[in-house]
GROMACS .gro file of C-alpha atoms in nm:
model
  129
    1GLN     CA    1   0.000   0.000   0.000
    2VAL     CA    2   0.137   0.337  -0.102
    3GLN     CA    3   0.125   0.625   0.143
    4LEU     CA    4   0.265   0.975   0.120
    5VAL     CA    5   0.244   1.205   0.422
    6GLU     CA    6   0.375   1.560   0.418
    7SER     CA    7   0.498   1.753   0.721
    8GLY     CA    8   0.686   2.070   0.803
    9GLY     CA    9   0.465   2.345   0.662
   10GLY     CA   10   0.363   2.663   0.835
   11SER     CA   11   0.426   3.035   0.817
   12VAL     CA   12   0.747   3.222   0.749
   13GLN     CA   13   0.847   3.575   0.656
   14THR     CA   14   0.981   3.680   0.319
   15GLY     CA   15   1.340   3.569   0.277
   16GLY     CA   16   1.305   3.291   0.528
   17SER     CA   17   1.355   2.918   0.487
   18MET     CA   18   1.142   2.612   0.543
   19LYS     CA   19   1.190   2.239   0.494
   20LEU     CA   20   0.910   2.006   0.392
   21SER     CA   21   0.923   1.631   0.441
   22CYS     CA   22   0.718   1.358   0.281
   23ALA     CA   23   0.724   1.020   0.450
   24THR     CA   24   0.665   0.754   0.190
   25SER     CA   25   0.587   0.386   0.189
   26GLY     CA   26   0.553   0.155  -0.107
   27VAL     CA   27   0.742   0.376  -0.355
   28ALA     CA   28   1.107   0.321  -0.267
   29GLY     CA   29   1.205   0.155  -0.595
   30SER     CA   30   1.406   0.329  -0.866
   31LYS     CA   31   1.119   0.304  -1.112
   32TYR     CA   32   0.938   0.593  -0.944
   33CYS     CA   33   0.960   0.965  -1.009
   34MET     CA   34   0.918   1.166  -0.690
   35ALA     CA   35   0.797   1.523  -0.703
   36TRP     CA   36   0.667   1.827  -0.524
   37PHE     CA   37   0.371   2.017  -0.659
   38ARG     CA   38   0.201   2.326  -0.527
   39GLN     CA   39  -0.139   2.476  -0.572
   40ILE     CA   40  -0.198   2.844  -0.523
   41SER     CA   41  -0.553   2.932  -0.433
   42GLY     CA   42  -0.767   2.959  -0.745
   43GLN     CA   43  -0.502   2.810  -0.972
   44GLU     CA   44  -0.419   2.466  -1.105
   45ARG     CA   45  -0.173   2.234  -0.934
   46ASP     CA   46   0.176   2.306  -1.064
   47GLY     CA   47   0.482   2.081  -1.063
   48ILE     CA   48   0.782   2.265  -0.921
   49THR     CA   49   1.045   1.993  -0.888
   50GLN     CA   50   1.094   1.621  -0.937
   51ILE     CA   51   1.359   1.355  -0.906
   52ASP     CA   52   1.354   1.140  -1.217
   53THR     CA   53   1.414   0.765  -1.223
   54ASP     CA   54   1.788   0.822  -1.263
   55GLY     CA   55   1.788   1.028  -0.945
   56ASN     CA   56   1.839   1.359  -1.126
   57PRO     CA   57   1.655   1.663  -0.989
   58LYS     CA   58   1.466   1.898  -1.213
   59TYR     CA   59   1.319   2.237  -1.122
   60SER     CA   60   1.072   2.482  -1.261
   61ASP     CA   61   1.204   2.830  -1.332
   62SER     CA   62   0.996   2.968  -1.047
   63VAL     CA   63   1.196   2.781  -0.781
   64LYS     CA   64   1.531   2.709  -0.947
   65GLY     CA   65   1.818   2.825  -0.731
   66ARG     CA   66   1.599   2.859  -0.421
   67PHE     CA   67   1.449   2.514  -0.366
   68THR     CA   68   1.630   2.181  -0.338
   69ILE     CA   69   1.467   1.839  -0.366
   70SER     CA   70   1.633   1.537  -0.214
   71GLN     CA   71   1.571   1.194  -0.065
   72ASP     CA   72   1.717   1.017   0.233
   73ASN     CA   73   1.947   0.721   0.169
   74GLY     CA   74   1.667   0.470   0.206
   75LYS     CA   75   1.450   0.672  -0.033
   76THR     CA   76   1.164   0.662   0.216
   77THR     CA   77   1.158   1.036   0.282
   78LEU     CA   78   1.130   1.304   0.017
   79LEU     CA   79   1.255   1.645   0.123
   80LEU     CA   80   1.210   1.997  -0.007
   81GLN     CA   81   1.442   2.266   0.126
   82MET     CA   82   1.299   2.607   0.045
   83ASN     CA   83   1.518   2.914   0.081
   84ASP     CA   84   1.464   3.282   0.007
   85LEU     CA   85   1.090   3.234   0.027
   86LYS     CA   86   0.861   3.491  -0.134
   87PRO     CA   87   0.492   3.570  -0.083
   88GLU     CA   88   0.420   3.414  -0.423
   89ASP     CA   89   0.540   3.081  -0.281
   90THR     CA   90   0.232   3.075  -0.057
   91ALA     CA   91   0.040   2.761  -0.154
   92MET     CA   92  -0.062   2.409  -0.063
   93TYR     CA   93   0.232   2.180  -0.127
   94TYR     CA   94   0.190   1.817  -0.228
   95CYS     CA   95   0.437   1.535  -0.269
   96ALA     CA   96   0.366   1.285  -0.541
   97ALA     CA   97   0.498   0.962  -0.685
   98GLY     CA   98   0.453   0.809  -1.025
   99THR     CA   99   0.603   0.594  -1.292
  100PRO     CA  100   0.703   0.735  -1.630
  101GLN     CA  101   0.559   0.634  -1.963
  102CYS     CA  102   0.712   0.327  -2.130
  103TYR     CA  103   0.713   0.242  -2.498
  104GLY     CA  104   0.786  -0.129  -2.523
  105THR     CA  105   1.113  -0.184  -2.338
  106TYR     CA  106   1.206   0.186  -2.344
  107CYS     CA  107   1.089   0.398  -2.053
  108LEU     CA  108   1.116   0.770  -2.013
  109LYS     CA  109   1.298   0.895  -1.707
  110VAL     CA  110   1.085   1.202  -1.634
  111CYS     CA  111   0.722   1.188  -1.528
  112ARG     CA  112   0.450   1.404  -1.674
  113LEU     CA  113   0.164   1.530  -1.460
  114SER     CA  114  -0.058   1.243  -1.571
  115ASP     CA  115   0.207   0.990  -1.459
  116PHE     CA  116   0.175   1.086  -1.093
  117THR     CA  117  -0.078   0.850  -0.940
  118TYR     CA  118   0.006   0.874  -0.572
  119TRP     CA  119  -0.043   1.196  -0.378
  120GLY     CA  120  -0.002   1.322  -0.025
  121GLN     CA  121  -0.280   1.509   0.148
  122GLY     CA  122  -0.105   1.843   0.108
  123ILE     CA  123   0.046   2.088   0.354
  124GLU     CA  124   0.010   2.462   0.373
  125VAL     CA  125   0.298   2.705   0.335
  126SER     CA  126   0.239   3.074   0.396
  127VAL     CA  127   0.497   3.345   0.330
  128SER     CA  128   0.422   3.690   0.464
  129SER     CA  129   0.575   4.011   0.337
   0.00000   0.00000   0.00000
């Protein structure tokens, strides 16, 4: 059974830092992409960073250079270190796991939004100016 549980959210002032954790079970294998999404009120859920099946991190332009995604050695905890936070980072943050599309014996390494089938319940991050 797959479970993803986020923790570590809360409120911080502009320029501050925060670390989110996602405790996972059932998705420790290398075939999974692991990602963080966020949803700003009134907008669609947006992928901000993922670790592909080769273990390489990828970032959206909105968080590149400020956020760092990582996993613990056992790959049971997904982490998101957020630095230099801005009010526009205020959102619900979700961790997600999925498997990339395969074409015969060839599988992509990066997951698209539709590939993420397991989601945490979300955790709120608020950045005040």
